[in-house]
Tab-separated table of C-alpha atoms and ligand atoms in Angstrom:
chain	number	residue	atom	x	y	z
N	1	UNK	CA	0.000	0.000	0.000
N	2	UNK	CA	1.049	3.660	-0.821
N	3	UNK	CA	1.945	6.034	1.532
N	4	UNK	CA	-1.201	8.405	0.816
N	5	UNK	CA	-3.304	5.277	0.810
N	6	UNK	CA	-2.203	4.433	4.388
N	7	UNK	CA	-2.935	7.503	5.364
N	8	UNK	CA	-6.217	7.329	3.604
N	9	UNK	CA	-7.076	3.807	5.676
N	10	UNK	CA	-5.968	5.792	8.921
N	11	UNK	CA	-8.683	8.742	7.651
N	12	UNK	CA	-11.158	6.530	7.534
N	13	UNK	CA	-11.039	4.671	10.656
N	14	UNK	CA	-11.467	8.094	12.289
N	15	UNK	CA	-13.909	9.173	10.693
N	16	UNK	CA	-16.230	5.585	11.828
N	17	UNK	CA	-18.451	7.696	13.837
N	18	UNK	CA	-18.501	10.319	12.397
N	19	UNK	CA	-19.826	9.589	9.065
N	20	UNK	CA	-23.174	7.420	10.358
N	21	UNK	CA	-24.286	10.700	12.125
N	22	UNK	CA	-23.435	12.825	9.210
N	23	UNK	CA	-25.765	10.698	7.337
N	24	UNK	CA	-28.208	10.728	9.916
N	25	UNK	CA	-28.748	14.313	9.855
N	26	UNK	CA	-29.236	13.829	5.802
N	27	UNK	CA	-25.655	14.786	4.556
N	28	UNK	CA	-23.774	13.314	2.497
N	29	UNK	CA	-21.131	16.346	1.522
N	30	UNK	CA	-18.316	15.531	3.859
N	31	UNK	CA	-14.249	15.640	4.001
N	32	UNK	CA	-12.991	12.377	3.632
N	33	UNK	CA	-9.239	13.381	3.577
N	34	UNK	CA	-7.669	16.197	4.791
N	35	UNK	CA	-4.114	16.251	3.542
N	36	UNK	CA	-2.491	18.938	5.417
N	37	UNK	CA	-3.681	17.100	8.631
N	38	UNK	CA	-3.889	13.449	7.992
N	39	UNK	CA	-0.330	12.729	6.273
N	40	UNK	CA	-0.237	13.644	2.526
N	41	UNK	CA	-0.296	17.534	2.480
N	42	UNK	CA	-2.025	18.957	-0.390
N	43	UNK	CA	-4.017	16.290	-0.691
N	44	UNK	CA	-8.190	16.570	-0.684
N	45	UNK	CA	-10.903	14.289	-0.632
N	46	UNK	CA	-14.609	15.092	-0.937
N	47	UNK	CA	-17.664	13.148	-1.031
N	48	UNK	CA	-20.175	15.473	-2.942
N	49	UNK	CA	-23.506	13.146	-2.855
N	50	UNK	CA	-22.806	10.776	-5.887
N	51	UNK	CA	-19.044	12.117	-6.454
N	52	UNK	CA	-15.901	11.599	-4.999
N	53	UNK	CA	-13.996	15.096	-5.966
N	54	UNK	CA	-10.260	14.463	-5.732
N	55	UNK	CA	-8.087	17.569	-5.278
N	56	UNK	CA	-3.798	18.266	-5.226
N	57	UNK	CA	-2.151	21.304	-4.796
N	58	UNK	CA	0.928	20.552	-4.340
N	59	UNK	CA	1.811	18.074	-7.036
N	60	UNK	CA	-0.393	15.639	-8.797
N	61	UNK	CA	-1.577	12.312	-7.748
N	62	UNK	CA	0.019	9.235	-8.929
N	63	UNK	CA	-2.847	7.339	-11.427
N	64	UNK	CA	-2.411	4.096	-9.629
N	65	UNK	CA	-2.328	5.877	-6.258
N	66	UNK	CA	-5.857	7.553	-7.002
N	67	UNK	CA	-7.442	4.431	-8.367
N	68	UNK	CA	-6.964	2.801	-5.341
N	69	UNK	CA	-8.034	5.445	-3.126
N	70	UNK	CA	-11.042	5.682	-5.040
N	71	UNK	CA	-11.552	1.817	-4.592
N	72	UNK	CA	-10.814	2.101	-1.053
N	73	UNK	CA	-13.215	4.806	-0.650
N	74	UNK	CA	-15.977	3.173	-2.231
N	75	UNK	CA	-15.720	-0.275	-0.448
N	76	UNK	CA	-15.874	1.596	2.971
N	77	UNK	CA	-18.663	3.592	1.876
N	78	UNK	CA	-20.718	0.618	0.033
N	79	UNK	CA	-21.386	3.022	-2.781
N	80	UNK	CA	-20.070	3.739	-6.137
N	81	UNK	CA	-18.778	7.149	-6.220
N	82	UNK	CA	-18.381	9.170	-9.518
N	83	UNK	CA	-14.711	10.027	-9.506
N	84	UNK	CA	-13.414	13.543	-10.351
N	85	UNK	CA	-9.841	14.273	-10.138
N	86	UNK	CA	-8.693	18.133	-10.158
N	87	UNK	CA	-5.163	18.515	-10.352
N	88	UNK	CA	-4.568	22.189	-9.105
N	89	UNK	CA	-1.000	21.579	-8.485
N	90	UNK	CA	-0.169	24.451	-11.032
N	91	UNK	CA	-0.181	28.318	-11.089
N	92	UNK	CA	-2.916	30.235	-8.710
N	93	UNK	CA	-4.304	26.641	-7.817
N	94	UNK	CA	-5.779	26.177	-11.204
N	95	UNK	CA	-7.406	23.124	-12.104
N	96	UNK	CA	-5.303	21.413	-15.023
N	97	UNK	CA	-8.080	20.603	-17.594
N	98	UNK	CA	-6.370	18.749	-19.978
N	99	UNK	CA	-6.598	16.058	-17.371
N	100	UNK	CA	-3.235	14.635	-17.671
N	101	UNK	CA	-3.549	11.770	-15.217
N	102	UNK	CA	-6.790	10.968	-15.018
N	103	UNK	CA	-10.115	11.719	-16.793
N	104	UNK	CA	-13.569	11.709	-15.358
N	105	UNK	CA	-16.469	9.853	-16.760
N	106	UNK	CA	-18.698	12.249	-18.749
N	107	UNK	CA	-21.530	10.807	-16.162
N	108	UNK	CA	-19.269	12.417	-12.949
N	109	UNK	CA	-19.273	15.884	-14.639
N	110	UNK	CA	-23.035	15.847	-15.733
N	111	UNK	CA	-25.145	18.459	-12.797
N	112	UNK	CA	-25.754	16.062	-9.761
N	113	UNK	CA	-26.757	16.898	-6.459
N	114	UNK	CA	-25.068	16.748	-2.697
N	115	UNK	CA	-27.577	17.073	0.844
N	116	UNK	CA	-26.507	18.858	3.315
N	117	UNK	CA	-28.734	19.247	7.004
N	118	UNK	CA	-31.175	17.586	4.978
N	119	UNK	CA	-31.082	20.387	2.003
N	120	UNK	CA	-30.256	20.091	-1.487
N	121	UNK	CA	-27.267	21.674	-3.134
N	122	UNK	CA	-25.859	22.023	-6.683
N	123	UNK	CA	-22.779	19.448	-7.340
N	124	UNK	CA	-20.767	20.119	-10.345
N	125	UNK	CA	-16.987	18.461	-10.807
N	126	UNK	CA	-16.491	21.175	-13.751
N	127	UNK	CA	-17.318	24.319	-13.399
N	128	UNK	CA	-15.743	28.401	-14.689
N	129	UNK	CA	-14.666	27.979	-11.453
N	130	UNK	CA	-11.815	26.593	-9.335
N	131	UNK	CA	-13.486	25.836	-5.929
N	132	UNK	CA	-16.216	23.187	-5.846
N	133	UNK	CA	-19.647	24.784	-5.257
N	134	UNK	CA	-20.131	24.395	-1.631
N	135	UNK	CA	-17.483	24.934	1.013
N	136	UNK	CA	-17.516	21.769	3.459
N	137	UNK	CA	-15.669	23.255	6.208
N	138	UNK	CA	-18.318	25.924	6.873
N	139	UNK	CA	-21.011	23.137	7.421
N	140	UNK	CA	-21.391	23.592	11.228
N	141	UNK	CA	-21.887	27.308	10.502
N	142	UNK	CA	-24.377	26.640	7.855
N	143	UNK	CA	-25.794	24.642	10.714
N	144	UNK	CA	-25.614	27.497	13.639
N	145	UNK	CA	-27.784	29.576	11.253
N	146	UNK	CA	-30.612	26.982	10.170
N	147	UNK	CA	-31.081	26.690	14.097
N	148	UNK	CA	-31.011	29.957	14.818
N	149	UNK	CA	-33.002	32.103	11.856
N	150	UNK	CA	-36.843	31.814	12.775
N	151	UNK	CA	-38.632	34.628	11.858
N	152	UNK	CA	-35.366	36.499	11.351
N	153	UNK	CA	-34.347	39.015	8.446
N	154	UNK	CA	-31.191	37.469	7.301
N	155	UNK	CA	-28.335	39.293	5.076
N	156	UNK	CA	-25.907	36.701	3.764
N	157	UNK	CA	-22.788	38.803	2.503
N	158	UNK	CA	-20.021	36.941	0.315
N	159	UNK	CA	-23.102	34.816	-0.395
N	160	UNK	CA	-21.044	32.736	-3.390
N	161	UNK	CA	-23.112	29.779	-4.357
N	162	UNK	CA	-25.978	30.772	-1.066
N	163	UNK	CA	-25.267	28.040	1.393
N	164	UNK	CA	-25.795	30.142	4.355
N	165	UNK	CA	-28.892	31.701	2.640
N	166	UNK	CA	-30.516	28.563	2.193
N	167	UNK	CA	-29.949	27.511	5.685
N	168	UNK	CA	-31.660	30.527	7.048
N	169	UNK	CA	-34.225	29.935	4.291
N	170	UNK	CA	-34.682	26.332	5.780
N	171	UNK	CA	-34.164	27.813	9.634
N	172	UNK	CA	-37.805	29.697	9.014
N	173	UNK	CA	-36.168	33.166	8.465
N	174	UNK	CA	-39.241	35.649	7.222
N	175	UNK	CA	-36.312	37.177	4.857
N	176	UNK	CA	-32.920	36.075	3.044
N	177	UNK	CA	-31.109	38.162	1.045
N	178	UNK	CA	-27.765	37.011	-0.814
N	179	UNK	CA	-25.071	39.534	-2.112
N	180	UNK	CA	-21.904	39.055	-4.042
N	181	UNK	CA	-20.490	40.716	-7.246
N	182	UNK	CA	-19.993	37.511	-9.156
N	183	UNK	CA	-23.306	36.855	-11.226
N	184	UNK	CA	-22.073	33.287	-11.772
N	185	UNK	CA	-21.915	32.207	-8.542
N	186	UNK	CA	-25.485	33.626	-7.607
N	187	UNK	CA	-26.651	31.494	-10.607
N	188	UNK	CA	-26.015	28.696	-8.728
N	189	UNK	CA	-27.026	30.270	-5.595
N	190	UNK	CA	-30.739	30.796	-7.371
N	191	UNK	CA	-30.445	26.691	-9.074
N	192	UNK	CA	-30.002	26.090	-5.148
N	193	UNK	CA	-32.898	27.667	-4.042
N	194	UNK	CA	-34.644	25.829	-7.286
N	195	UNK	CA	-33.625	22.477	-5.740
N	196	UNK	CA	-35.089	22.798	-2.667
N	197	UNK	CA	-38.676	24.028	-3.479
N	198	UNK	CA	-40.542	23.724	-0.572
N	199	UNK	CA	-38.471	26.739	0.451
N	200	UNK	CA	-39.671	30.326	0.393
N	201	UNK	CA	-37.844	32.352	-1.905
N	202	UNK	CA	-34.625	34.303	-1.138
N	203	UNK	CA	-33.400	37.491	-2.440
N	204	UNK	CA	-30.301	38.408	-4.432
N	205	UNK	CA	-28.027	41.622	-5.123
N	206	UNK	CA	-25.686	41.526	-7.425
N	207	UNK	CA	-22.845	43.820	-6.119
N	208	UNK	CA	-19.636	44.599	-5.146
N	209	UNK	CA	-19.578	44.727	-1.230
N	210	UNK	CA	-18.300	47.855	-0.076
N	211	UNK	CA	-20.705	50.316	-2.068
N	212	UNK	CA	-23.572	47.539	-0.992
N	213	UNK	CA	-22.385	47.129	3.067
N	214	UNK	CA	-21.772	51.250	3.007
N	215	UNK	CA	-25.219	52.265	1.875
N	216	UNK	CA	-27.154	49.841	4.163
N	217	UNK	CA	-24.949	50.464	7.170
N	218	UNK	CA	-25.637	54.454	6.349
N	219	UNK	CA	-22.197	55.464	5.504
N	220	UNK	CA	-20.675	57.419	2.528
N	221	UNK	CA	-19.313	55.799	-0.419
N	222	UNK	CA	-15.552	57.091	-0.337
N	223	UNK	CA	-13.977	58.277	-4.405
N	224	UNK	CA	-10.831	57.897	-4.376
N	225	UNK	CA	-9.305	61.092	-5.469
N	226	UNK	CA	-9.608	61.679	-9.289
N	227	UNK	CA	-10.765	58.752	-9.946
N	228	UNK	CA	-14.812	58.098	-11.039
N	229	UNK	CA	-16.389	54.887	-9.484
N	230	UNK	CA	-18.436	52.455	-11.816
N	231	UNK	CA	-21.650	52.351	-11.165
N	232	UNK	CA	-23.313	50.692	-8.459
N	233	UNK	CA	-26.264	49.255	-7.426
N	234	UNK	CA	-28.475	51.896	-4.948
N	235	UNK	CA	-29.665	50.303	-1.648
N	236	UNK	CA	-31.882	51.728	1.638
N	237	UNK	CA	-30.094	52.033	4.278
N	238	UNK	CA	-31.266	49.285	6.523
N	239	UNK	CA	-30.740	46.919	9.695
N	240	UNK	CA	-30.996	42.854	9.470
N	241	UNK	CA	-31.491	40.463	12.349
N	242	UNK	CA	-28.902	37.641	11.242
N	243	UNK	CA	-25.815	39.126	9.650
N	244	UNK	CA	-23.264	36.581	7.838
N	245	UNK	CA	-19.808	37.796	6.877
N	246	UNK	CA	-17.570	35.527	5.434
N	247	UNK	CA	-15.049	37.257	2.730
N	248	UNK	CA	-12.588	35.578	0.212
N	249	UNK	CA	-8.492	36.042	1.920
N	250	UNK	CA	-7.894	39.108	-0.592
N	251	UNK	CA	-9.634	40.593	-3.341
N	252	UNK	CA	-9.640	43.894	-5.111
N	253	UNK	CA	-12.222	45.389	-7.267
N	254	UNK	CA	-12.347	49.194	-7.747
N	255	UNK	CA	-14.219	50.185	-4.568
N	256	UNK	CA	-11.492	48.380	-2.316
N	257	UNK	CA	-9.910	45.841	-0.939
N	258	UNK	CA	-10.405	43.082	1.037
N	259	UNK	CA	-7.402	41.858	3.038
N	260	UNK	CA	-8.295	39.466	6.163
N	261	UNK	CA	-4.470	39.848	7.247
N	262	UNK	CA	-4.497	43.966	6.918
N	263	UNK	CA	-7.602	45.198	7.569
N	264	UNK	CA	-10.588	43.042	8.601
N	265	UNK	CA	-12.033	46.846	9.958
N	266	UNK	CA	-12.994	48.098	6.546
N	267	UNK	CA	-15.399	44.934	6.017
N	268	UNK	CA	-16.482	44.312	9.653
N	269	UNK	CA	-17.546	47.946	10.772
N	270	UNK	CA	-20.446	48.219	8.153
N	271	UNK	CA	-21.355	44.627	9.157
N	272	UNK	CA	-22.043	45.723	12.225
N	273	UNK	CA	-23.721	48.942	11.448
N	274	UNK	CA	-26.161	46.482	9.256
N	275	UNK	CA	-26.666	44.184	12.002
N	276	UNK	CA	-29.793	45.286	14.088
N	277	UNK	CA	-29.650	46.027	17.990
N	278	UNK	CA	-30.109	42.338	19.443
N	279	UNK	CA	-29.065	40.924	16.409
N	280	UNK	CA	-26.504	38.694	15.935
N	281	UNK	CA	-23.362	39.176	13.246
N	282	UNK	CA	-21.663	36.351	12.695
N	283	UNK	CA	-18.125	36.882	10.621
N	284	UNK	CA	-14.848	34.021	9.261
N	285	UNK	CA	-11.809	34.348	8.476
N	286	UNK	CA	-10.167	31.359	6.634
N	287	UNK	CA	-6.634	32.820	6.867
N	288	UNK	CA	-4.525	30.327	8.423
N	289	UNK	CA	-2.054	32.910	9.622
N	290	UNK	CA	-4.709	34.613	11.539
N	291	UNK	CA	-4.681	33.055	15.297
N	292	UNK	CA	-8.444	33.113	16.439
N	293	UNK	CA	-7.112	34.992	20.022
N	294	UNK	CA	-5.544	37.974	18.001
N	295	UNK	CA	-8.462	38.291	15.462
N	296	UNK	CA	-11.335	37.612	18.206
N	297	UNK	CA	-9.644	40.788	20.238
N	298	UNK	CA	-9.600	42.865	16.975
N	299	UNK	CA	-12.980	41.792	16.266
N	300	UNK	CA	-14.353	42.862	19.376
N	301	UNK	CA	-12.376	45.925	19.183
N	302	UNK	CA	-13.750	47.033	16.213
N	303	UNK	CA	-17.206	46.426	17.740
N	304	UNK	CA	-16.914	48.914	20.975
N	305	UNK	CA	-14.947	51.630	18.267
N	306	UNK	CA	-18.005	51.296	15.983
N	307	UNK	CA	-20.383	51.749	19.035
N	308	UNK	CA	-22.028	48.233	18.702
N	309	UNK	CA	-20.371	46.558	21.365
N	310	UNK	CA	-20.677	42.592	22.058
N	311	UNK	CA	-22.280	41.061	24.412
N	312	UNK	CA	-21.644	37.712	23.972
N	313	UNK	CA	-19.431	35.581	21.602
N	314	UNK	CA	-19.101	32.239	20.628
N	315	UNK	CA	-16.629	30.440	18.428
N	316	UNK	CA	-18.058	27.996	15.865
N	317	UNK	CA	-15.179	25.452	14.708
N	318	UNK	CA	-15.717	23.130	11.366
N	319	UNK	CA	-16.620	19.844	12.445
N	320	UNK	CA	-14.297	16.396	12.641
N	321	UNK	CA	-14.380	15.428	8.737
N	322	UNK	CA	-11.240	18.924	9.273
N	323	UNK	CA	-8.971	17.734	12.055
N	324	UNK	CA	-6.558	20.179	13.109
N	325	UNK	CA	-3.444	18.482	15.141
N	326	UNK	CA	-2.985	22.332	16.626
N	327	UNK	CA	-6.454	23.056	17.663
N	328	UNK	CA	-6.125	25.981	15.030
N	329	UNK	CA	-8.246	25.255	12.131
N	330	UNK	CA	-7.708	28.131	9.029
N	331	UNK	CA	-11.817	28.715	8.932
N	332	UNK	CA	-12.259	30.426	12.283
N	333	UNK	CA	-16.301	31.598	12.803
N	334	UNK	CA	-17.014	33.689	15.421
N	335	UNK	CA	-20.677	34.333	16.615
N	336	UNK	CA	-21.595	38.296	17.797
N	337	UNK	CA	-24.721	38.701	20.095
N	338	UNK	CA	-25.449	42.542	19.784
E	401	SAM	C1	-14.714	32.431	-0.213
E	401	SAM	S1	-16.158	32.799	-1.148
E	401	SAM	C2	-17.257	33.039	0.181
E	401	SAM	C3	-17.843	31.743	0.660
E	401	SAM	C4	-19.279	31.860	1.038
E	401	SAM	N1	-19.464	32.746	2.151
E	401	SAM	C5	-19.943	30.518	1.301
E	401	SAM	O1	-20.831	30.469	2.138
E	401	SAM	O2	-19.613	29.548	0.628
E	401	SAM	C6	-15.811	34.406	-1.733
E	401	SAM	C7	-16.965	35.082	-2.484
E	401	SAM	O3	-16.722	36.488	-2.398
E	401	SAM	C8	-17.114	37.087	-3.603
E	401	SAM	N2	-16.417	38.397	-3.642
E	401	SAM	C9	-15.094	38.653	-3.625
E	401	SAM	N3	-14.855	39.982	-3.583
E	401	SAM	C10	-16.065	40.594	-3.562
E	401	SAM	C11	-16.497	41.947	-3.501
E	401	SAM	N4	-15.620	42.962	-3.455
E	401	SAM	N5	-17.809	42.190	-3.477
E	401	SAM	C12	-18.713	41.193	-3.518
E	401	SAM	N6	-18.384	39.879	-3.575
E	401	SAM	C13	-17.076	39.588	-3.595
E	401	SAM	C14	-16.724	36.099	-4.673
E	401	SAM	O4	-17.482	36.291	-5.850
E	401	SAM	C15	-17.052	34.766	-3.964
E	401	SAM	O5	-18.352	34.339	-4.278
């Protein structure tokens, strides 16, 4: 046996109890490997409903080493797993489509569908994309907000492909409304809401955050000097019971920045303004650098600067499918009682 197939075997016999719960609760979108933490470092494995989505960053995966994982996988699972291998190993993590070492049946790339806390989500092995559609190790928090969103207004910011949205949608929230600039990615957010019909509808704006987060939080939209902003889409300044902020590491557009490392401020202090009086925010950041201690004292911080201090916090870590030998998983979640 391979190396990253005995580390595989060792995945799997700790995940035993795990996985019967997950599928309890109706999910069956879980982290089977976890390379940076189980033994083979760049190494991820996915179970996506009917697919098994291989992933390497660092370098790719011997063929005969990812045939028998795949075997492996499927004779612990009793199922027969669609196989999709994405070989990100080069530049910017980009998946290498000419699918040099191994290429997936037409019927693993076809649209399929994964469950998650007993909803329905959009699975696709291919996409304009890099990053699979839904982000596993934000499950629990996806979790946190279907228990905790009856009757609330709930703004989901960062939405990408609506995960959170839905599970405020399925939580009983009267209200969900979805914003991110990338019209793709609320395409999928809108077939999600499609799949799972006995849902009320949710609400999308297409937008870049920081004119979106400015107006409803009542602040001016800042120029910079000389130069004329694009246009924007014009919001009411208003207040939201269940506020979700979970931003991308970095990314620029023209309106600013967002750097988790720099200046979490810029993105968190409209958040709050947004977030009603005995609301709850609740804000990430995936940034491995970023030790929860030092960004839970900025956070809070930021909170009694913007005159919305907290009065209670929780910490929401992913679940056991993302071991973390240092107790210091990258996705940190923190919850903010207002
Ligand atoms: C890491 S994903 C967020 C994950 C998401 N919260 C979830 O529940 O799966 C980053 C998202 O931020 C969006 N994004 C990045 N910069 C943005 C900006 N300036 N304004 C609006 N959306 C932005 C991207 O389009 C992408 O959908």
């Amino acid at each position: 046996m391979s190396t990253v197939n005995k580390a595989l075997r060792a995945a799997l016999d700790s995940r035993k109890d795990l996985l019967p719960q997950l599928h309890a609760e109706a999910t069956d979108c879980y982290r089977l490997f976890h390379g940076s933490q189980e033994g083979a470092g760049g190494l991820t494995v996915d179970r996506y409903g009917p697919q098994l989505m291989v992933q390497s960053f660092h370098q790719p995966l011997e063929r005969d080493d990812l045939l028998a994982l795949h075997e492996a996988i499927n004779r612990e699972l009793g199922q027969d797993l669609l196989l999709v291998y994405n070989d990100r190993s080069r530049g910017n993590s980009r998946i290498d489509r000419q699918d040099t070492v191994y290429q997936a049946d037409e019927a693993a790339l076809v649209d399929l569908v994964g469950h998650e806390w007993g909803l329905n989500y959009r699975v696709r092995g291919r996409h304009a994309g890099q990053d699979p559609l839904l982000f596993l190790d934000l499950r629990n928090a996806r979790g946190w907000v279907k228990a905790n969103s009856q009757g609330k207004s709930v703004l989901n910011l960062f939405a990408y492909t609506c995960g959170v949205g839905l599970s405020a949608a399925a939580g009983g929230a009267r209200e969900v409304v979805n914003l991110d600039f990338a019209e793709g990615n609320l395409a999928v957010g809108k077939e999600n809401g499609a799949l799972n019909p006995h849902l009320p509808a949710m609400g999308f704006v297409q937008s870049d955050y920081f004119p979106a987060i400015r107006q409803l939080a009542g602040l001016p939209i800042s120029q910079r000097r000389g130069q004329k902003l694009p246009s924007y889409a014009r919001l009411e300044q208003r207040q939201f019971d269940l506020v979700f902020l979970d931003p991308p590491a970095w990314a620029k557009s023209a309106f600013g920045t967002v750097d988790l490392l720099r200046d979490y401020q810029s993105l968190l202090k409209p958040a709050l303004l947004a977030t009603a009086d005995d609301g709850v925010l609740i804000c990430c950041n995936n940034l491995a650098k970023v030790a929860l201690d030092d960004w839970r004292e900025q956070v809070l911080r930021c909170a009694e600067k913007a005159g919305r201090p907290v009065r209670d916090w929780q910490v929401i870590t992913p679940a056991a499918d993302f071991p973390s030998q240092d107790g210091q998983p990258p996705l940190k979640t923190l919850v903010l009682q207002l």
